[in-house]
Every structure is written in C-alpha cells, then in structure tokens.
C-alpha cells in the first residue's frame, strides 16, 4: 500500500500537481450538516443549484454509493506578489488572481483523468473525476486528506502553500490507506474576517455568500443591492482580500504552472477599455478564461460599478455611451455609475433627457434609486 501511494504521488507530481494525498470517502462527517444550515439560512443567495443538489452534496457516498477513497490533488496558483496594492489604481479593474490565466478547470481536468486511468488500471476499480463542477464538497475532503484546513474565511488554507491551491478529486471504489487529516491552525488570528470589504462573515468559519464580492461579481445575475456597489471598489471579477491578508501566505511560493500565469491584459486592465467590449470582443479577450462564463453583460455591469467608484471624471463619457446599451442590466449600471461621477443637477438633467427620449425601465429604476435625496445625498 505504501508503494502504491508513493507511486501515485510521484505520478501526480510528474503531471504538475503540487500535492497528492488520500482520505476515506466513506466515513461519516459533519460537513453535510453545516452545508444544510448554510442553505436553510438562505446564505447561498441565487445559487439554486446548491439547494437542488443538497442531498447528493451532503456526503461523497450520497452522490456515488461505491465511493471508498478520495485521492485529493492540489495545484499551487500562488501569485508572485501581493495583489492587493493594485486596488489603489481606481481607473483600473481588479481581477481575482485565480482568473488571470487559463481556466483552472481545463488545466486540471485532463491531468486528473490521466491519473485516474492509471488508478483504475492498477487497482481494477472504478474511478470518477471531479473539478469543482459536480455536487462534491472538495474542501472538507481536502482537510480530511491533510492538504490543509478550512480557515475562518471558509477557504482551504495550507501551512505550505497559504491560500493558493486549486483542488481536484478522484473518487475510487478501491480502499487506499488514508493520510492523517489536518487540524485548524488559525489560532486567534482574524485578519481574513476584518479584511472583508462587505462584512460577509457573520462569524468565524461562516460565510454569507449574499454579501461576498466573489458571489456578487460572478454568481449574481441581476443588479446588485445598492449597499454593496460602493464597497466593491475596482473589483470586477472575484475578490482576494480575505485570502491575500492571511499570515500563512509567508510560506507560499509563486506558481510554476505556465497556463496559470497571469495574462498581461488581465492585470490592472483599464476600465474604459473593458467598458467598450461588445460580445465578440469580450469572448476574444477572455478566451480559455473562467471569466467568459459570466457573459459580457454581467461583466460590463461589474465594470460600470467600478467606474462609479473610480472618481475619474474622464470616465463619464464612457458610462454615458452605455446608457444606450442593448442590455438593460448594463444600462441600469451605467445610470448608477453616472450618479457617482456627476454632480446632482448634471446627473438629473442627463437622466431626464434620456427618459424624454424613451421609457426605459432599467434607467427609470436606477435613476429612482440613485437620484439625490431631499438631504442632497445620492442613493
């Protein structure tokens, strides 16, 4: 068994994985109960798939009754610098570190299938491969396998790699001796909790996704609640604040995976350039990127919220052009951006002129929300 595990670890390293460990997929755990409480509290927001797959997601054997062992793989995607100072450039957009290179699903999946095929051939047992797209709770499995632990920000945290590990899992019907699980090493530190721009953590080890900027920029389909728009700053896809401030990152190393290297065009991209993207240009810029999944309209919505937070009067014309965008989501976000960049009278005159030309529900709704109140303060 030791030879088998050493052989699989060596093959995983050859395939580019940073770490490979083993856990029981059949033993009971409390992760399913915690997930049920999360969904019952409505903290999953618009992610209805979490509710519809809750029973299958509760435990690996609820999805596949024959699962006995989880082979958990980690791939380091650590940045070569602290990304948070980039937020100071208010005329640029901030894209989460994980999304600056190729889509990690595509980077990992083929390698997992290669390794899984060797497991099946050697053990004569059925295998299944997972990369964050099936109802499987990878982070509890990773903690059980000893890759790291779920920190107070609920993300996997490693003593060797900090916060920067992509996960992949191979489930097999074969019995393989498990590794020792990892325990919590957060101690009294609360850096991740206090760093969150939107106070998305009701308590340590708990997340309310409805307040999370990663959820809002990626998963939420409609206009954002007003209270979170100014808090996003320049974050247009994802958020790294709770990850990047963790003291355990002092042991992390920059990723050596070429396909995960940040594309130059996705590090501090100019908001004006991003706002000008039509659908073909959006698809071309984000080819092989996870960003392409959210679509052009949702992405430009995020860009316009960042434009509204930029304080850059030079972006007024950019936002004004998008008042005539075919997407009501984009038009509404343009109204909010202009409400932040223009003085009250100028903003009111602009919106009245727009409404005089046509009855636009998206513009009307956002104008009502953003119009100056009797006290003279914008919405």
Short mmCIF file of C-alpha atoms in Angstrom, two decimals:
data_model
loop_
_atom_site.label_atom_id
_atom_site.label_comp_id
_atom_site.label_asym_id
_atom_site.label_seq_id
_atom_site.Cartn_x
_atom_site.Cartn_y
_atom_site.Cartn_z
CA UNK A 1 0.00 0.00 0.00
CA UNK A 2 2.87 2.39 0.79
CA UNK A 3 4.40 1.66 -2.62
CA UNK A 4 1.04 2.34 -4.27
CA UNK A 5 0.62 5.68 -2.55
CA UNK A 6 4.22 6.72 -3.25
CA UNK A 7 3.81 5.73 -6.88
CA UNK A 8 0.62 7.77 -7.26
CA UNK A 9 2.18 10.79 -5.56
CA UNK A 10 5.17 10.59 -7.91
CA UNK A 11 2.91 10.34 -10.96
CA UNK A 12 0.83 13.27 -9.71
CA UNK A 13 4.00 15.35 -9.36
CA UNK A 14 5.02 14.39 -12.90
CA UNK A 15 1.64 15.68 -14.09
CA UNK A 16 2.29 19.04 -12.41
CA UNK A 17 0.28 18.66 -9.20
CA UNK A 18 1.77 20.25 -6.11
CA UNK A 19 0.37 17.81 -3.58
CA UNK A 20 -1.43 14.45 -3.59
CA UNK A 21 -2.99 12.90 -0.51
CA UNK A 22 -5.60 10.29 0.39
CA UNK A 23 -8.76 10.29 2.51
CA UNK A 24 -11.66 7.99 3.26
CA UNK A 25 -14.67 8.85 1.15
CA UNK A 26 -16.99 6.60 3.14
CA UNK A 27 -16.54 7.65 6.76
CA UNK A 28 -19.20 9.98 8.20
CA UNK A 29 -18.57 13.70 8.63
CA UNK A 30 -20.36 16.84 9.79
CA UNK A 31 -19.77 18.86 6.61
CA UNK A 32 -23.16 17.93 5.16
CA UNK A 33 -24.96 19.24 8.22
CA UNK A 34 -23.06 22.52 8.06
CA UNK A 35 -23.96 22.88 4.39
CA UNK A 36 -27.64 22.25 5.16
CA UNK A 37 -27.62 25.04 7.77
CA UNK A 38 -25.95 27.36 5.22
CA UNK A 39 -28.69 26.71 2.65
CA UNK A 40 -31.53 26.82 5.17
CA UNK A 41 -30.36 30.28 6.25
CA UNK A 42 -30.53 31.43 2.62
CA UNK A 43 -26.85 32.31 2.59
CA UNK A 44 -26.37 30.65 -0.80
CA UNK A 45 -28.23 33.53 -2.48
CA UNK A 46 -29.10 32.91 -6.14
CA UNK A 47 -27.12 29.66 -6.30
CA UNK A 48 -30.21 27.50 -6.52
CA UNK A 49 -28.17 24.51 -7.63
CA UNK A 50 -26.85 24.24 -4.06
CA UNK A 51 -30.38 23.65 -2.83
CA UNK A 52 -31.39 21.23 -5.58
CA UNK A 53 -28.23 19.15 -5.12
CA UNK A 54 -28.12 19.39 -1.33
CA UNK A 55 -28.80 15.73 -0.62
CA UNK A 56 -26.22 14.50 -3.12
CA UNK A 57 -23.72 17.10 -1.92
CA UNK A 58 -24.02 16.13 1.74
CA UNK A 59 -21.50 13.26 1.52
CA UNK A 60 -19.42 11.62 -1.24
CA UNK A 61 -21.37 8.36 -0.90
CA UNK A 62 -24.67 10.24 -1.30
CA UNK A 63 -23.54 11.04 -4.83
CA UNK A 64 -21.79 7.70 -5.50
CA UNK A 65 -22.60 4.87 -3.13
CA UNK A 66 -19.50 2.87 -4.11
CA UNK A 67 -17.00 5.62 -3.25
CA UNK A 68 -14.43 4.42 -0.71
CA UNK A 69 -11.32 6.56 -1.19
CA UNK A 70 -10.76 10.15 -2.24
CA UNK A 71 -7.46 11.00 -3.90
CA UNK A 72 -7.22 14.75 -3.38
CA UNK A 73 -4.89 16.78 -5.59
CA UNK A 74 -3.75 20.34 -5.11
CA UNK A 75 -2.23 22.66 -7.71
CA UNK A 76 -0.49 25.80 -6.50
CA UNK A 77 -1.62 29.02 -8.19
CA UNK A 78 0.16 31.44 -5.90
CA UNK A 79 0.86 34.94 -7.28
CA UNK A 80 4.41 36.31 -7.46
CA UNK A 81 3.43 39.42 -5.48
CA UNK A 82 0.82 40.71 -3.07
CA UNK A 83 -2.08 41.65 -5.38
CA UNK A 84 -3.99 43.97 -3.03
CA UNK A 85 -1.95 47.17 -3.69
CA UNK A 86 -3.33 47.01 -7.25
CA UNK A 87 -6.67 48.19 -5.84
CA UNK A 88 -5.17 51.64 -5.36
CA UNK A 89 -5.38 52.26 -9.11
CA UNK A 90 -9.00 53.38 -9.23
CA UNK A 91 -9.19 53.67 -13.02
CA UNK A 92 -8.23 50.01 -13.41
CA UNK A 93 -10.24 46.87 -12.78
CA UNK A 94 -9.18 44.22 -10.31
CA UNK A 95 -9.49 40.58 -11.39
CA UNK A 96 -9.02 37.82 -8.83
CA UNK A 97 -5.65 36.08 -9.01
CA UNK A 98 -7.21 32.72 -9.84
CA UNK A 99 -8.84 34.08 -13.03
CA UNK A 100 -5.88 35.87 -14.61
CA UNK A 101 -4.62 32.84 -16.51
CA UNK A 102 -6.32 29.92 -18.22
CA UNK A 103 -9.42 28.31 -16.73
CA UNK A 104 -8.15 26.02 -13.97
CA UNK A 105 -10.90 23.51 -14.70
CA UNK A 106 -9.36 22.85 -18.10
CA UNK A 107 -5.81 22.88 -16.72
CA UNK A 108 -6.60 20.24 -14.10
CA UNK A 109 -9.23 18.01 -15.67
CA UNK A 110 -7.08 16.27 -18.28
CA UNK A 111 -4.35 15.53 -15.76
CA UNK A 112 -6.87 14.12 -13.30
CA UNK A 113 -8.24 11.82 -15.98
CA UNK A 114 -4.73 10.59 -16.78
CA UNK A 115 -4.01 9.80 -13.15
CA UNK A 116 -7.45 8.27 -12.63
CA UNK A 117 -6.90 5.96 -15.59
CA UNK A 118 -3.73 4.66 -14.01
CA UNK A 119 -5.51 4.11 -10.69
CA UNK A 120 -8.24 2.14 -12.42
CA UNK A 121 -5.77 0.04 -14.40
CA UNK A 122 -3.61 -0.75 -11.38
CA UNK A 123 -6.40 -1.48 -8.90
CA UNK A 124 -9.11 -2.73 -11.23
CA UNK A 125 -11.56 -0.38 -9.52
CA UNK A 126 -13.99 2.18 -10.87
CA UNK A 127 -13.00 5.85 -10.62
CA UNK A 128 -14.72 9.22 -11.03
CA UNK A 129 -13.04 12.62 -11.55
CA UNK A 130 -14.20 15.96 -10.13
CA UNK A 131 -13.04 19.56 -10.63
CA UNK A 132 -15.46 21.89 -8.85
CA UNK A 133 -18.36 21.21 -11.23
CA UNK A 134 -20.18 18.33 -9.50
CA UNK A 135 -22.01 18.06 -6.16
CA UNK A 136 -18.89 17.14 -4.20
CA UNK A 137 -17.54 19.07 -1.21
CA UNK A 138 -13.84 19.25 -2.07
CA UNK A 139 -12.65 21.40 0.82
CA UNK A 140 -13.79 19.05 3.62
CA UNK A 141 -12.24 16.16 1.69
CA UNK A 142 -9.01 18.13 1.34
CA UNK A 143 -8.92 18.76 5.09
CA UNK A 144 -9.63 15.09 5.77
CA UNK A 145 -6.75 14.18 3.43
CA UNK A 146 -4.41 16.63 5.17
CA UNK A 147 -3.86 19.17 2.38
CA UNK A 148 -4.92 21.96 4.69
CA UNK A 149 -7.82 23.16 6.78
CA UNK A 150 -10.84 25.38 6.18
CA UNK A 151 -9.89 28.69 7.72
CA UNK A 152 -12.12 31.27 9.31
CA UNK A 153 -12.82 32.57 5.77
CA UNK A 154 -14.11 29.04 4.89
CA UNK A 155 -11.46 28.59 2.19
CA UNK A 156 -8.80 25.88 2.27
CA UNK A 157 -5.62 27.06 3.93
CA UNK A 158 -2.27 25.26 3.81
CA UNK A 159 0.77 25.63 6.02
CA UNK A 160 2.95 25.06 2.94
CA UNK A 161 1.05 26.94 0.24
CA UNK A 162 -1.03 29.53 2.06
CA UNK A 163 -4.39 30.21 0.44
CA UNK A 164 -3.40 29.42 -3.12
CA UNK A 165 -4.37 25.83 -4.01
CA UNK A 166 -6.75 24.64 -6.71
CA UNK A 167 -8.34 21.31 -5.84
CA UNK A 168 -9.22 18.24 -7.85
CA UNK A 169 -10.57 14.92 -6.60
CA UNK A 170 -10.53 11.34 -7.84
CA UNK A 171 -13.05 9.09 -6.13
CA UNK A 172 -12.46 5.39 -6.38
CA UNK A 173 -14.22 2.25 -5.19
CA UNK A 174 -10.84 0.89 -4.08
CA UNK A 175 -9.72 1.04 -0.47
CA UNK A 176 -6.48 3.01 -0.10
CA UNK A 177 -4.95 3.78 3.30
CA UNK A 178 -5.78 7.39 4.20
CA UNK A 179 -3.35 10.10 5.24
CA UNK A 180 -3.69 11.94 8.54
CA UNK A 181 -6.18 14.84 8.44
CA UNK A 182 -5.11 18.43 9.02
CA UNK A 183 -6.23 20.41 12.06
CA UNK A 184 -7.06 24.10 12.45
CA UNK A 185 -4.05 26.40 12.74
CA UNK A 186 -5.80 29.77 12.56
CA UNK A 187 -5.43 30.38 16.28
CA UNK A 188 -6.70 33.78 17.43
CA UNK A 189 -6.00 35.49 14.07
CA UNK A 190 -8.96 37.30 12.49
CA UNK A 191 -7.14 39.05 9.62
CA UNK A 192 -9.36 37.50 6.96
CA UNK A 193 -12.56 38.45 8.76
CA UNK A 194 -11.66 42.10 9.26
CA UNK A 195 -10.30 42.45 5.72
CA UNK A 196 -13.63 41.64 4.06
CA UNK A 197 -14.95 44.82 2.38
CA UNK A 198 -18.59 43.79 2.83
CA UNK A 199 -18.55 42.01 6.21
CA UNK A 200 -19.53 38.73 4.57
CA UNK A 201 -18.55 36.62 7.59
CA UNK A 202 -21.31 36.52 10.25
CA UNK A 203 -18.92 34.58 12.48
CA UNK A 204 -15.58 32.77 12.14
CA UNK A 205 -15.88 29.78 9.77
CA UNK A 206 -19.20 31.09 8.40
CA UNK A 207 -19.87 32.87 5.11
CA UNK A 208 -22.95 34.71 3.88
CA UNK A 209 -22.44 34.47 0.13
CA UNK A 210 -25.05 37.17 -0.48
CA UNK A 211 -22.59 39.72 0.91
CA UNK A 212 -19.48 38.28 -0.76
CA UNK A 213 -17.97 40.21 -3.67
CA UNK A 214 -16.88 36.98 -5.34
CA UNK A 215 -20.50 35.86 -5.33
CA UNK A 216 -21.83 39.24 -6.46
CA UNK A 217 -19.35 39.70 -9.31
CA UNK A 218 -19.65 36.12 -10.59
CA UNK A 219 -22.81 34.32 -9.50
CA UNK A 220 -25.39 37.10 -9.03
CA UNK A 221 -27.22 37.69 -12.30
CA UNK A 222 -29.11 40.95 -11.78
CA UNK A 223 -28.40 44.44 -10.46
CA UNK A 224 -26.58 44.40 -7.14
CA UNK A 225 -28.16 45.62 -3.93
CA UNK A 226 -27.23 49.30 -3.59
CA UNK A 227 -25.37 48.80 -0.30
CA UNK A 228 -22.60 46.71 -1.89
CA UNK A 229 -21.86 48.74 -5.02
CA UNK A 230 -19.61 51.38 -3.47
CA UNK A 231 -17.88 48.70 -1.39
CA UNK A 232 -16.61 46.79 -4.41
CA UNK A 233 -14.10 49.48 -5.33
CA UNK A 234 -12.42 48.32 -8.52
CA UNK A 235 -13.10 44.59 -8.04
CA UNK A 236 -14.73 43.44 -11.27
CA UNK A 237 -14.29 39.67 -11.03
CA UNK A 238 -13.82 37.96 -7.72
CA UNK A 239 -12.15 39.25 -4.57
CA UNK A 240 -8.87 38.21 -2.93
CA UNK A 241 -8.90 40.30 0.24
CA UNK A 242 -9.57 37.54 2.77
CA UNK A 243 -7.05 35.25 1.05
CA UNK A 244 -4.24 37.72 0.49
CA UNK A 245 -4.04 39.06 4.06
CA UNK A 246 -3.54 35.64 5.66
CA UNK A 247 -0.21 35.35 7.54
CA UNK A 248 0.23 31.77 6.33
CA UNK A 249 0.96 33.14 2.85
CA UNK A 250 4.50 33.89 4.02
CA UNK A 251 5.25 30.23 3.27
CA UNK A 252 3.59 30.30 -0.17
CA UNK A 253 5.54 30.23 -3.42
CA UNK A 254 4.64 31.58 -6.83
CA UNK A 255 3.02 29.06 -9.16
CA UNK A 256 5.23 27.34 -11.70
CA UNK A 257 2.31 26.35 -13.93
CA UNK A 258 2.67 28.31 -17.17
CA UNK A 259 -1.03 28.12 -18.06
CA UNK A 260 -1.94 29.79 -14.75
CA UNK A 261 0.46 32.69 -15.26
CA UNK A 262 -1.37 36.00 -15.25
CA UNK A 263 -2.03 37.40 -18.70
CA UNK A 264 -0.67 40.91 -19.01
CA UNK A 265 -4.03 42.19 -20.26
CA UNK A 266 -5.77 40.99 -17.08
CA UNK A 267 -3.51 42.72 -14.54
CA UNK A 268 -4.91 46.20 -13.81
CA UNK A 269 -6.85 46.48 -17.09
CA UNK A 270 -8.19 49.96 -17.89
CA UNK A 271 -11.87 50.32 -17.03
CA UNK A 272 -12.51 52.41 -20.16
CA UNK A 273 -11.20 49.60 -22.37
CA UNK A 274 -13.29 46.96 -20.61
CA UNK A 275 -16.47 49.04 -20.76
CA UNK A 276 -16.07 49.28 -24.54
CA UNK A 277 -16.21 45.50 -25.04
CA UNK A 278 -19.00 44.14 -27.17
CA UNK A 279 -19.81 40.44 -27.05
CA UNK A 280 -17.29 39.27 -29.71
CA UNK A 281 -14.51 41.36 -28.16
CA UNK A 282 -15.39 40.05 -24.70
CA UNK A 283 -15.21 36.45 -25.91
CA UNK A 284 -11.91 37.08 -27.64
CA UNK A 285 -10.29 38.75 -24.62
CA UNK A 286 -11.42 36.03 -22.24
CA UNK A 287 -10.86 33.01 -24.46
CA UNK A 288 -9.95 29.99 -22.27
CA UNK A 289 -10.62 32.14 -19.20
CA UNK A 290 -13.13 31.37 -16.42
CA UNK A 291 -14.38 34.95 -16.82
CA UNK A 292 -16.05 34.10 -20.11
CA UNK A 293 -18.63 32.03 -18.21
CA UNK A 294 -20.45 35.05 -16.75
CA UNK A 295 -21.01 36.68 -20.14
CA UNK A 296 -20.36 40.16 -21.43
CA UNK A 297 -23.38 41.92 -19.89
CA UNK A 298 -22.76 40.78 -16.32
CA UNK A 299 -19.06 41.61 -16.68
CA UNK A 300 -19.69 45.12 -18.01
CA UNK A 301 -22.18 45.64 -15.17
CA UNK A 302 -19.28 44.99 -12.78
CA UNK A 303 -17.02 47.32 -14.74
CA UNK A 304 -19.59 50.12 -14.50
CA UNK A 305 -19.87 49.73 -10.74
CA UNK A 306 -16.09 50.10 -10.62
CA UNK A 307 -16.30 53.15 -12.88
CA UNK A 308 -18.77 54.66 -10.44
CA UNK A 309 -16.23 54.12 -7.66
CA UNK A 310 -13.28 55.45 -9.62
CA UNK A 311 -13.79 59.18 -9.03
CA UNK A 312 -12.41 59.59 -12.55
CA UNK A 313 -14.37 62.30 -14.40
CA UNK A 314 -12.70 61.15 -17.61
CA UNK A 315 -14.89 58.03 -17.49
CA UNK A 316 -18.19 59.97 -17.65
CA UNK A 317 -18.35 59.75 -21.43
CA UNK A 318 -17.63 56.01 -21.27
CA UNK A 319 -20.53 55.43 -18.88
CA UNK A 320 -22.83 57.78 -20.78
CA UNK A 321 -22.39 55.79 -24.01
CA UNK A 322 -23.63 52.70 -22.22
CA UNK A 323 -26.97 54.34 -21.39
CA UNK A 324 -27.96 53.14 -24.86
CA UNK A 325 -26.56 49.63 -24.49
CA UNK A 326 -28.89 46.83 -25.66
CA UNK A 327 -28.70 45.20 -22.20
CA UNK A 328 -31.00 46.65 -19.50
CA UNK A 329 -28.55 45.32 -16.91
CA UNK A 330 -25.77 47.40 -18.43
CA UNK A 331 -27.97 50.49 -18.89
CA UNK A 332 -29.00 50.38 -15.25
CA UNK A 333 -25.39 50.04 -14.08
CA UNK A 334 -24.44 52.99 -16.28
CA UNK A 335 -27.02 55.14 -14.50
CA UNK A 336 -25.57 54.25 -11.12
CA UNK A 337 -22.03 54.96 -12.31
CA UNK A 338 -23.05 58.38 -13.57
CA UNK A 339 -24.85 59.14 -10.31
CA UNK A 340 -21.47 58.76 -8.61
CA UNK A 341 -19.42 60.71 -11.14
CA UNK A 342 -21.71 63.68 -11.82
CA UNK A 343 -22.97 66.46 -9.62
CA UNK A 344 -26.64 66.08 -8.67
CA UNK A 345 -28.04 68.62 -11.14
CA UNK A 346 -25.95 67.34 -14.04
CA UNK A 347 -26.96 63.76 -13.30
CA UNK A 348 -30.65 64.67 -13.03
CA UNK A 349 -30.56 66.61 -16.31
CA UNK A 350 -28.87 63.72 -18.09
CA UNK A 351 -31.41 61.18 -16.87
CA UNK A 352 -34.37 63.43 -17.66
CA UNK A 353 -33.08 63.85 -21.20
CA UNK A 354 -32.71 60.10 -21.51
CA UNK A 355 -36.20 59.46 -20.17
CA UNK A 356 -37.63 62.05 -22.51
CA UNK A 357 -36.36 60.05 -25.47
CA UNK A 358 -37.83 56.73 -24.41
CA UNK A 359 -39.41 54.98 -21.49
CA UNK A 360 -36.61 52.76 -20.26
CA UNK A 361 -37.50 50.65 -17.25
CA UNK A 362 -33.86 49.88 -16.42
CA UNK A 363 -32.90 53.54 -16.48
CA UNK A 364 -36.04 54.59 -14.59
CA UNK A 365 -35.42 52.07 -11.83
CA UNK A 366 -31.79 53.01 -11.31
CA UNK A 367 -32.50 56.71 -11.61
CA UNK A 368 -35.06 56.43 -8.83
CA UNK A 369 -32.55 54.56 -6.65
CA UNK A 370 -29.66 56.88 -7.40
CA UNK A 371 -31.38 60.27 -7.56
CA UNK A 372 -30.34 62.72 -4.87
CA UNK A 373 -32.47 62.53 -1.77
CA UNK A 374 -34.04 65.66 -0.20
CA UNK A 375 -30.98 65.93 2.00
CA UNK A 376 -28.84 66.27 -1.12
CA UNK A 377 -27.12 62.88 -0.76
CA UNK A 378 -27.14 60.36 -3.60
CA UNK A 379 -28.53 56.83 -3.24
#
